[in-house]
XYZ file of C-alpha atoms in Angstrom:
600
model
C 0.000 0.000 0.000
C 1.269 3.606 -0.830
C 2.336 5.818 2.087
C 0.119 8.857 1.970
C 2.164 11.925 2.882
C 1.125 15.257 4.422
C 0.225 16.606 1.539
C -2.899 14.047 0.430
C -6.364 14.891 1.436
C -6.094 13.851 5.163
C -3.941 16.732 5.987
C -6.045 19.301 7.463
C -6.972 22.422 5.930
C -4.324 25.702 6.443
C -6.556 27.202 8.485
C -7.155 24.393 10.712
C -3.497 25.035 12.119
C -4.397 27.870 14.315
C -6.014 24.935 16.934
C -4.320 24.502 19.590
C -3.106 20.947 20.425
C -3.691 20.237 24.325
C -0.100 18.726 25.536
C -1.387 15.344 28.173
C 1.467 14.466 30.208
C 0.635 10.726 31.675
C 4.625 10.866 33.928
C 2.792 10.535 37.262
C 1.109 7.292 36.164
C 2.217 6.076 33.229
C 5.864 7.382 33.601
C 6.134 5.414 37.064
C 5.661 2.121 35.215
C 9.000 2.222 34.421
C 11.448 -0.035 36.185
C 13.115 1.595 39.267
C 10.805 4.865 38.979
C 8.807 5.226 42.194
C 7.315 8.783 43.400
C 5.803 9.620 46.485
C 3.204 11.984 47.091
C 5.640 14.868 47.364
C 7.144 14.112 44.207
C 3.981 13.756 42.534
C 2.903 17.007 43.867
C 6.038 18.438 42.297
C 5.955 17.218 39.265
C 2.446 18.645 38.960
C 3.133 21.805 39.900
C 6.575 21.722 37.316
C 4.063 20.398 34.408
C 1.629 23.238 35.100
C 4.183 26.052 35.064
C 5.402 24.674 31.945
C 1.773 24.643 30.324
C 0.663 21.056 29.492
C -3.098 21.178 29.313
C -3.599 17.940 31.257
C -1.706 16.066 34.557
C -2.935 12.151 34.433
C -1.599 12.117 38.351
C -2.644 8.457 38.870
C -5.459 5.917 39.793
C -7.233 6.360 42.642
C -8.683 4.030 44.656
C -6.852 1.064 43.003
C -3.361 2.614 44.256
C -3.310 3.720 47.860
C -0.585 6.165 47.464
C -2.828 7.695 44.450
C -5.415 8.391 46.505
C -3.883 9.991 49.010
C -2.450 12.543 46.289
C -5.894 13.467 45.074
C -6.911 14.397 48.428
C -4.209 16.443 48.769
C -4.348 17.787 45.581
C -7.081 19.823 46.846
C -5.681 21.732 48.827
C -1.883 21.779 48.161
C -1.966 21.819 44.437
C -2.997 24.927 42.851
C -3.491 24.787 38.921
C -2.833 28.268 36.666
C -2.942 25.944 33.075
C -3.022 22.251 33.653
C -6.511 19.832 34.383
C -5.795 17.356 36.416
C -6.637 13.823 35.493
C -7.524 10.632 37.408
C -7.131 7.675 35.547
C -8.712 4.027 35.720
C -10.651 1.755 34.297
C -14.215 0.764 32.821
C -16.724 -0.889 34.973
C -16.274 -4.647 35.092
C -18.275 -7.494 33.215
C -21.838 -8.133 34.518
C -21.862 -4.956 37.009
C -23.292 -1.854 36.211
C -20.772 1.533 36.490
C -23.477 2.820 39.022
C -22.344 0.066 41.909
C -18.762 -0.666 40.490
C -16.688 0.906 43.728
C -13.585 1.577 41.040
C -15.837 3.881 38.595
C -17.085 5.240 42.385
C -13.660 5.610 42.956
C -12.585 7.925 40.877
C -15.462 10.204 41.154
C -14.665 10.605 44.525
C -11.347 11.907 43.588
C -12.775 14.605 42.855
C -10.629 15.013 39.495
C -12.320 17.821 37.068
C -11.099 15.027 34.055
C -11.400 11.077 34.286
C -9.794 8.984 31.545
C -10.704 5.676 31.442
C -8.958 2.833 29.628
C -11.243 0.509 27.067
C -10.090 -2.846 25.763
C -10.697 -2.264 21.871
C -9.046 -5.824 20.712
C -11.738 -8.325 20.494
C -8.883 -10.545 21.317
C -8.298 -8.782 24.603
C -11.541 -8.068 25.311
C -12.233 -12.004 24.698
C -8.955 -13.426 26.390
C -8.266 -10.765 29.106
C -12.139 -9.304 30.184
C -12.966 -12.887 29.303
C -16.374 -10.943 28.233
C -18.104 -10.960 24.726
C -17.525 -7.986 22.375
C -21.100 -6.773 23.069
C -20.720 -6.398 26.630
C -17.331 -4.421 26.210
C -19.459 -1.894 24.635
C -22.329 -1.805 27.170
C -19.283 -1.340 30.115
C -17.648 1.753 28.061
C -20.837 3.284 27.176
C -22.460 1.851 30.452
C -19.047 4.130 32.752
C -18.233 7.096 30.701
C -22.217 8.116 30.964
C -22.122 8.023 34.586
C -18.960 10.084 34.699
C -20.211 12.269 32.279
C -23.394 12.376 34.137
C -21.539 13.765 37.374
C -20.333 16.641 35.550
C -16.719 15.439 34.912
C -14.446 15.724 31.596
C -14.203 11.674 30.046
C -11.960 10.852 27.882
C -11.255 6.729 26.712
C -8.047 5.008 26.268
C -8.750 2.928 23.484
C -6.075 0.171 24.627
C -4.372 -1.846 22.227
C -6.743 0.378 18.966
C -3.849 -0.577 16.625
C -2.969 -3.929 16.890
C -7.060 -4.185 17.629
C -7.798 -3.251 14.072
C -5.406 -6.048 12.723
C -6.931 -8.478 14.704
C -10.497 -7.269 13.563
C -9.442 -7.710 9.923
C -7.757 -10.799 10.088
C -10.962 -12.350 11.393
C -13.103 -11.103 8.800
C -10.952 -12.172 6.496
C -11.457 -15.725 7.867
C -7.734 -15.630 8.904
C -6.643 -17.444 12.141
C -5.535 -15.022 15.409
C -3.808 -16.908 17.993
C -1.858 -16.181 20.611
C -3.245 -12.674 20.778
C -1.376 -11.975 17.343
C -2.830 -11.872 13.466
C -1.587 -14.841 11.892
C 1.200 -14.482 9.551
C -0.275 -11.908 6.353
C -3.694 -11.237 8.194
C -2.868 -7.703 8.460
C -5.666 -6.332 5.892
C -5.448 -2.771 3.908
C -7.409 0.071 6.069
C -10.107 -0.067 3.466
C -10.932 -3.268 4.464
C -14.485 -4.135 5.809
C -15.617 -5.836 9.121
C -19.365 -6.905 9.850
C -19.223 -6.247 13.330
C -22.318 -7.836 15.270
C -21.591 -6.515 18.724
C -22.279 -3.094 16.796
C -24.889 -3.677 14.620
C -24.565 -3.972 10.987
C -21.439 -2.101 10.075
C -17.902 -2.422 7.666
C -16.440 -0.900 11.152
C -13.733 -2.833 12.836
C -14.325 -3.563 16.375
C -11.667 -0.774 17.994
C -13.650 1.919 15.557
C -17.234 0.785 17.268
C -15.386 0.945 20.922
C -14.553 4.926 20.049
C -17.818 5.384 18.639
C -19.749 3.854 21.502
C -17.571 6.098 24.081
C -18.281 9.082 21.829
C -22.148 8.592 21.722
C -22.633 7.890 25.527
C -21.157 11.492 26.735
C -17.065 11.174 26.017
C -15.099 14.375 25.013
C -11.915 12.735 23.851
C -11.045 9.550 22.485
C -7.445 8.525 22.464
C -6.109 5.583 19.916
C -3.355 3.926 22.024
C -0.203 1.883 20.129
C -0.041 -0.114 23.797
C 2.391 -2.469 22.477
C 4.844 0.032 20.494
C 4.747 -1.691 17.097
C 3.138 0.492 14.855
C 5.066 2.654 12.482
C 3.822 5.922 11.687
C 2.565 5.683 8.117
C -0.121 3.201 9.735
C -0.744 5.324 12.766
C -1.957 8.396 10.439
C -3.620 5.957 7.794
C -5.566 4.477 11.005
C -6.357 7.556 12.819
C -7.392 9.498 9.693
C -10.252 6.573 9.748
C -10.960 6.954 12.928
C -11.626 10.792 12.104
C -13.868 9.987 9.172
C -15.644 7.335 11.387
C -16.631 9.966 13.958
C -17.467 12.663 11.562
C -19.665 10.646 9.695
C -21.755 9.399 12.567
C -22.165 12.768 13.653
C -19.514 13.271 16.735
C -16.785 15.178 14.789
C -16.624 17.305 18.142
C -15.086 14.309 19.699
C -11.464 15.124 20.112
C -8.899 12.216 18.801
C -5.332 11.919 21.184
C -2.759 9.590 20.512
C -1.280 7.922 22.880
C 2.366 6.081 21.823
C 4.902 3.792 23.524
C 8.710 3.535 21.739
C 9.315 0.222 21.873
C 10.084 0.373 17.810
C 11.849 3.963 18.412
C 9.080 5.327 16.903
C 6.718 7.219 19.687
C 7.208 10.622 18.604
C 7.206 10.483 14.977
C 3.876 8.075 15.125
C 2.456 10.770 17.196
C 2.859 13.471 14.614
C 1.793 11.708 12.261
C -1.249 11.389 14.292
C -1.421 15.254 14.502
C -1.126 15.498 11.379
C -4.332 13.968 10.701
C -6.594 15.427 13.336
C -5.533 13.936 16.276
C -5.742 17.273 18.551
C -4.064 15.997 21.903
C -0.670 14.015 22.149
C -0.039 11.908 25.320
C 3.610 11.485 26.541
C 6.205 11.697 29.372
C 8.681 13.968 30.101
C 12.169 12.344 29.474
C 10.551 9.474 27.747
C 9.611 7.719 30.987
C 7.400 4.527 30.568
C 6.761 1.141 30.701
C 9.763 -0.947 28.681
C 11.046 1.751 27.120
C 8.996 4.300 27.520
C 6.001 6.920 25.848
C 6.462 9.376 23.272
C 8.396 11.952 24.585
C 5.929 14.902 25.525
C 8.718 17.107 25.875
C 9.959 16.316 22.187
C 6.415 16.657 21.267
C 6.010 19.814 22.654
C 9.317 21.305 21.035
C 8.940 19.762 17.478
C 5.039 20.905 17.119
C 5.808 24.319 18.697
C 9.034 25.210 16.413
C 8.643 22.768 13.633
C 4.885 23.210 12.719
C 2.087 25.492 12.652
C 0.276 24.382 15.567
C 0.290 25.688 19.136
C 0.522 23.204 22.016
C 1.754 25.770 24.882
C -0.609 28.706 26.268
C -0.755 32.285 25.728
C 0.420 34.535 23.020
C 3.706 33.744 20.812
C 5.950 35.753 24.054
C 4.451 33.429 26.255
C 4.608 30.337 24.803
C 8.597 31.059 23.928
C 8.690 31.860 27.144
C 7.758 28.763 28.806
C 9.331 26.883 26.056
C 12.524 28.011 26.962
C 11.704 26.275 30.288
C 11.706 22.768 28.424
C 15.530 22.062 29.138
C 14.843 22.906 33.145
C 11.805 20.609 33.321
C 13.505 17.999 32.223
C 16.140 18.178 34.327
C 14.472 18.895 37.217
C 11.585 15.713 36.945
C 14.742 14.024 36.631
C 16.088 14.913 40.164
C 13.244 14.146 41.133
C 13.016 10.450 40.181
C 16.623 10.298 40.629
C 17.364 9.146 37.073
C 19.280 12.300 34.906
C 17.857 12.321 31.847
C 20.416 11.017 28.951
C 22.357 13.779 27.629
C 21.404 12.768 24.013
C 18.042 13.736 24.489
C 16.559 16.063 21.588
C 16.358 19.592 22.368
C 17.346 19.226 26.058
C 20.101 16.770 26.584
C 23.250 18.260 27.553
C 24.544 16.977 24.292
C 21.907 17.771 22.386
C 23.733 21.070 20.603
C 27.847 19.390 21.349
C 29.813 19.747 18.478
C 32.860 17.463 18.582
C 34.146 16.972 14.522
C 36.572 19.557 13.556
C 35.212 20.657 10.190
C 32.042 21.549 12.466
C 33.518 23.624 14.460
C 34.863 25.649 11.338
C 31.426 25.721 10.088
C 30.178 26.950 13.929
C 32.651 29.724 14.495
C 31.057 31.027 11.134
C 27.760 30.809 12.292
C 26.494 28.678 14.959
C 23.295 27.769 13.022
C 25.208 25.846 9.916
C 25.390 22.811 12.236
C 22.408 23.106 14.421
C 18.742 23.080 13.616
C 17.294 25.391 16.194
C 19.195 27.748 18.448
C 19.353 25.801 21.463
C 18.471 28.913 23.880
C 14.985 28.576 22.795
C 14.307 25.201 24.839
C 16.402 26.931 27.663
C 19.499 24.813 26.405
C 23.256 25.625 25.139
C 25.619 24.657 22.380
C 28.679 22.946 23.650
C 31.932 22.570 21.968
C 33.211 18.850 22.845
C 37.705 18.770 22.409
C 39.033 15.680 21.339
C 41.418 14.229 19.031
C 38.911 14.910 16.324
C 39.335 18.582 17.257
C 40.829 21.748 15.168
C 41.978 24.996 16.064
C 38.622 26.540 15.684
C 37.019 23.511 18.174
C 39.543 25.164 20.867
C 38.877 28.331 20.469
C 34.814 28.174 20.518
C 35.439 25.204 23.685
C 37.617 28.328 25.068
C 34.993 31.175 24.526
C 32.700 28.910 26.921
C 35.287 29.570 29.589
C 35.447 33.266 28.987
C 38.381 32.559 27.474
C 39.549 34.443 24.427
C 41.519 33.101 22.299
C 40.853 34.253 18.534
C 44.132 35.088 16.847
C 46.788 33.421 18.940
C 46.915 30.909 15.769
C 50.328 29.768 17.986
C 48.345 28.757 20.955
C 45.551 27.324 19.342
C 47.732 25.248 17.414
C 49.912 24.071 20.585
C 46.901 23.278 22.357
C 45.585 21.223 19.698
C 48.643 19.296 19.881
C 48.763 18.293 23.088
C 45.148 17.674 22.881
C 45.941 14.893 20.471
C 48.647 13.590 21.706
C 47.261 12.823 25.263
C 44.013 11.055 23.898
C 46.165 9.243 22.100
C 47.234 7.983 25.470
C 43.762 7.530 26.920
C 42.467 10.949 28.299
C 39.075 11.909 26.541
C 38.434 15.226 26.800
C 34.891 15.424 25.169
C 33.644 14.008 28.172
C 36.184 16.412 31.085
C 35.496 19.705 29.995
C 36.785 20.507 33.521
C 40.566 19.146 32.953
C 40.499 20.906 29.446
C 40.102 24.217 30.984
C 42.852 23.170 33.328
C 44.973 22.515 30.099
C 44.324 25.597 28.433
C 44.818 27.844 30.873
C 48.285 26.127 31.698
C 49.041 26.499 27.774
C 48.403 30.063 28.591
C 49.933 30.363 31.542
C 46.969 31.360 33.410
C 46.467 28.710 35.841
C 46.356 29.567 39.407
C 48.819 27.559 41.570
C 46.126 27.034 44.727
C 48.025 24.473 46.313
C 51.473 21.929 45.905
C 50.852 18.624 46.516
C 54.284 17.543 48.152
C 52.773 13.448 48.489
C 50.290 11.549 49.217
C 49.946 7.682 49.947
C 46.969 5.006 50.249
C 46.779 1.981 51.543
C 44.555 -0.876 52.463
C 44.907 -3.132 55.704
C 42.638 -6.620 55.920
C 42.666 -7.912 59.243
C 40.359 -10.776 61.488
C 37.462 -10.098 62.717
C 37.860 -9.971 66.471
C 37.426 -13.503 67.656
C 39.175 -14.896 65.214
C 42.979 -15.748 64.534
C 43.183 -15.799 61.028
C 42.228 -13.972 57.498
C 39.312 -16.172 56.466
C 38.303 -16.548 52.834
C 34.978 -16.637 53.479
C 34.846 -12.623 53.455
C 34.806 -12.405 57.283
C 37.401 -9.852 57.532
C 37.449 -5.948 58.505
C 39.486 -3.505 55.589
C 40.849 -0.316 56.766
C 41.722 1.564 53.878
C 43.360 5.003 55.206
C 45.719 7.431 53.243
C 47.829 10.724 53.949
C 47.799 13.827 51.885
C 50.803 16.178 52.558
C 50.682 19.615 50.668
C 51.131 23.521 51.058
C 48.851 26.049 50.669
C 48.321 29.567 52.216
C 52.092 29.151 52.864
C 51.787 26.521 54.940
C 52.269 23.208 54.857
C 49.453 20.295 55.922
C 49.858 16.546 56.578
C 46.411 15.274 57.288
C 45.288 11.268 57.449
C 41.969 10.047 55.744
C 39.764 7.399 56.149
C 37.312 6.431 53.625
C 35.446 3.528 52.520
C 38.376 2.214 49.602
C 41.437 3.962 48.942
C 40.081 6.394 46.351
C 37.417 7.710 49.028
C 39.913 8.130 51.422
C 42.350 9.973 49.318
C 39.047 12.255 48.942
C 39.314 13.260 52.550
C 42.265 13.729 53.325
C 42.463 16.188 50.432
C 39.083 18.072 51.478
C 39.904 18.001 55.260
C 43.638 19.729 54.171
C 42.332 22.322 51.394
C 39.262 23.481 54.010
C 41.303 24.875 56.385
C 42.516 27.319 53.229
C 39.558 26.982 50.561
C 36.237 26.386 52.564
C 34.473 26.458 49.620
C 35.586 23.078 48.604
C 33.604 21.523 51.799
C 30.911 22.129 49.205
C 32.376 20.337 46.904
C 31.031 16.647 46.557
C 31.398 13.959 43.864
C 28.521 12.550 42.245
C 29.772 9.789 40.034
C 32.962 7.966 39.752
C 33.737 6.446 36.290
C 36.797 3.447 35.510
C 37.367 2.206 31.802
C 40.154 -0.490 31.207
C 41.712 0.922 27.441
C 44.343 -1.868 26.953
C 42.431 -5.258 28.232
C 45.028 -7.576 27.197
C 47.642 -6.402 29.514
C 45.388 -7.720 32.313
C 46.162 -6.069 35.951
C 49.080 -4.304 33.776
C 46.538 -2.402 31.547
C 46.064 1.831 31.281
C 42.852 2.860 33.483
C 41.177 6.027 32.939
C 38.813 7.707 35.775
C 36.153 9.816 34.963
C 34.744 11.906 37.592
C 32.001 14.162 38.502
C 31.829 16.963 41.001
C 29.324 19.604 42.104
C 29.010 22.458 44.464
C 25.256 22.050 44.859
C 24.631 24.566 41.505
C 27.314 23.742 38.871
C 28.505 20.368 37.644
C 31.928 19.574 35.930
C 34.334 16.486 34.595
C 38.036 16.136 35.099
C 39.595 12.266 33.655
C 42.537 10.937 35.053
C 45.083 8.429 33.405
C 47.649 5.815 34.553
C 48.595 2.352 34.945
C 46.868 1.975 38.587
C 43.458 2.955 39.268
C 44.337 4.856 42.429
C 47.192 7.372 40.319
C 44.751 7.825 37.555
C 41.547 8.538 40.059
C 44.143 11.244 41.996
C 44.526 13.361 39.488
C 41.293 13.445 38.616
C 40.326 14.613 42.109
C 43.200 17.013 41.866
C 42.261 18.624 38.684
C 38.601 18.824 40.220
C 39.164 20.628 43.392
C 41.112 23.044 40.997
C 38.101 23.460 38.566
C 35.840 23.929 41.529
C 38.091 27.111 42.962
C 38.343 28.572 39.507
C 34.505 28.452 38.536
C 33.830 29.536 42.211
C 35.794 32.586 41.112
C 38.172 32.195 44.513
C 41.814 33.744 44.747
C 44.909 31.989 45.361
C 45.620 32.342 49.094
């Protein structure tokens, strides 16, 4: 079958761009499906009130009365949570088989939340709706019309999950077609064209397939929204916007055309984003997502992409207010993310689009070139827009003009000291070449350019330092065991000078690297104070010559902060504990320079 592009008739008309589409963030609940992602209440109230500063149109915060913890938000939520721009949702189920929504105590459930918006999820595969409700395909419809009429009924916003809509219509087809579906998949070529036909008796006589009549029957008993979900991830985005497109026609030409179409998308195929679009494209008028790309396996759409691409890359609005506004909160985009990600206690990857860290680097030389030109020959948006910043990444791919626009981000100028660059660039090649990577220690580059210079402020000498590890019985016994019953003491001395004096101080720490750590805080506070605010925050070793065994180069990575900035410094040697020490050196260094503190 042809792909239809965005310029055939489903593409809606030029004026139909000025609709806004509403942004539905689903973090708080379908986010936390995620492996290791837990919030509590408190986060959850954060998050909400970080999503409604930034604009989305709708918080799905959880399900309430099914998940203790969920409950206990919404009741807080009335009083703690205060909403400029965002509805918040509660989200759950239909009633069950053979009870009426009326007396089901979940569909009471969330009413009680007292949630101005209720989004209930639909089983729209007759194979799940057969194999999982274990219910006929005519009672399916009688529970979605049966619960989103009593919601609707009590004055609240419904909207229907149509789980499973994608792979649903497959199914559909491949029965009509008289092919087998086992194992809850279309057998091998079942998959039909969209054009295709299917009697469905649970909905009277129609060429519908099942997961259309599921969307039609929430639409005629009361529901504002209906929202084709791709549960499973499979579906690539030509078929999304083929399938939704019908879905639009379907509605329209039973007469609910006011019923808004979502799209709701997981990545498993790496495809969330662009399937949503597509989507959009076609009428859908509310994407579903999570910030970072949170979710079950791995993960939704993500809403924060969404939000950037439709905002800069199309026509339609998704944020609030007027065009200052909206660039306004869109340059919070880069913040949000990082902050949710605090939160969760999972940073968000640096190569996410538009608000990784490395989202604007530039490492390749004959980039840079193009860069110092003008930034925007290498980059398709300027990054300040989503609240990010281009970064220049030094390796041994790097040129003079990498150095100099890496050194501009120190406040460093360099432009015309051809000799300098060019030194630098040497050295900056030749000690990759021995293992140190750069790209990833902007920290210890500064440290090397501003030597090259001869610029670097001498804040201490280190005059030695020494580790050392000490097994020894546990008390009671006589012996080392080799059953790991044993106490280490791992201790080490740092002797250095600064402020004119001179400091011999002993640390203890948990390993010999961690010790080392002390010692050298406990000496420099009693000159630099500032560094007691120094901590690190992740400790990276990578073997580069494996076959020399216990013999091979090590390089540490580390990562320090002062509570507001972050920075990198690498270290390289033949013994873990050299290479980590001068990574800890060179970081201590970095943090006095960007704290702006004098030698004393």
């Amino acid at each position: 079958m042809p792909v239809q592009t965005p310029a055939t008739a489903t593409t809606p008309a030029a004026a139909d761009r000025a609709v806004r589409v509403a942004a539905y963030d689903t973090t708080l609940r379908d986010g936390a499906q995620q492996q290791s992602i837990a919030f509590t209440v408190a986060d959850k109230l954060a998050v909400a009130g970080l999503l409604d500063e930034l604009g989305v149109a709708y918080i799905e915060a959880g399900w309430p009365g099914a998940i203790p913890k969920d409950t206990e938000f919404f009741a807080r939520a009335r009083t703690e949570l205060e909403l400029r721009t965002a509805r918040l949702v509660a989200f759950g189920s239909t009633c069950k088989a053979g009870v009426s929504a009326a007396e089901d105590p979940q569909v009471r459930a969330l009413l009680d939340s007292g949630a101005p918006v209720v989004t209930v999820v639909a089983k729209s595969d007759p194979v799940h709706v057969e194999r999982a409700l274990r219910t006929s395909l005519e009672e399916n419809l009688r529970m979605v019309r049966d619960t989103v009429a009593v919601l609707a009924a009590a004055g609240r916003e419904v909207m229907v999950d149509l789980e499973h809509f994608f792979d649903g219509i497959d199914h559909a087809e491949a029965r009509a077609a008289g092919e087998a579906v086992g194992d809850g998949q279309a057998a091998a070529g079942a998959v039909a064209s969209d054009t295709a036909g299917v009697v469905d008796p649970a909905a009277g006589e129609t060429d519908l397939p099942y997961p259309i009549a599921v969307a039609l029957a929430a639409a005629q008993a009361g529901a504002g929204a209906v929202i084709p979900c791709d549960t499973n991830g499979g579906t690539l985005p030509d078929v999304v916007g083929r399938r939704v497109a019908r879905l639009r026609d379907a509605l329209r030409e039973a007469g609910y055309g006011q019923c808004t179409i979502g799209i709701h998308t997981h990545d498993d195929s790496g495809v969330a984003v662009a399937g949503a679009l597509a989507a959009v494209e076609v009428g859908a008028r509310q994407v579903q997502g999570c910030v970072n790309g949170l979710g079950e396996r791995t993960g939704n759409a993500n809403l924060l992409t969404l939000i950037a691409d439709l905002e800069l890359k199309t026509d339609w609005t998704v944020l609030p207010g007027d065009a200052a506004e909206r660039a306004r909160r869109l340059a919070e985009l880069s913040a949000v993310s990082r902050q949710v990600g605090e939160i969760v206690n999972r940073p968000p990857s640096g190569r996410l689009p538009y608000v990784g860290a490395k989202a604007f680097a530039h490492k390749a030389g004959l980039h840079a070139s193009a860069i110092r030109v003008d930034p925007n020959l290498y980059q398709h948006i300027d990054p300040e827009r989503v609240g990010n910043t281009m970064t220049m990444l030094v390796s041994e791919m790097a040129g003079r003009a990498s150095i100099e626009l890496k050194a501009r981000e120190f406040g460093i100028d360099t432009a015309g000291d051809h000799e300098l660059l060019t030194r630098v660039t040497e050295i900056v090649k030749a000690r990759e070449a021995v293992g140190y990577t750069y790209d990833a220690a902007d920290g210890s580059f500064e440290l090397l350019l501003r030597s090259a210079r001869g610029d670097l402020p001498e804040y201490f000498r280190i005059e030695s330092w020494r580790a050392s590890i000490q097994a020894r019985p546990l008390p009671g016994q006589r012996l080392l065991s080799t059953e790991g019953d044993t106490v280490t003491e791992t201790e080490a001395t740092v002797r250095l000078w600064a402020g004119g004096r001179r400091y011999a101080v002993l640390g203890e720490g948990n390993g010999p690297v961690n010790a080392l750590d002390h010692a050298l805080c406990a000496a420099l506070e009693q000159v630099y104070p500032e560094t007691a605010e120094f901590e690190l925050t992740d400790y990276r070793v990578r073997i580069l010559d494996t076959e020399r065994g216990t013999r091979s180069v090590v390089r540490v990575l580390i990562d320090i902060t002062d509570g507001e900035d972050t920075w990198s410094t690498v270290g390289v040697g033949t013994d873990v504990v050299e290479a980590s020490w001068e990574a800890l050196i060179d970081g201590h260094i970095v943090g006095l320079l960007r704290r702006g503190v004098e030698p004393r």
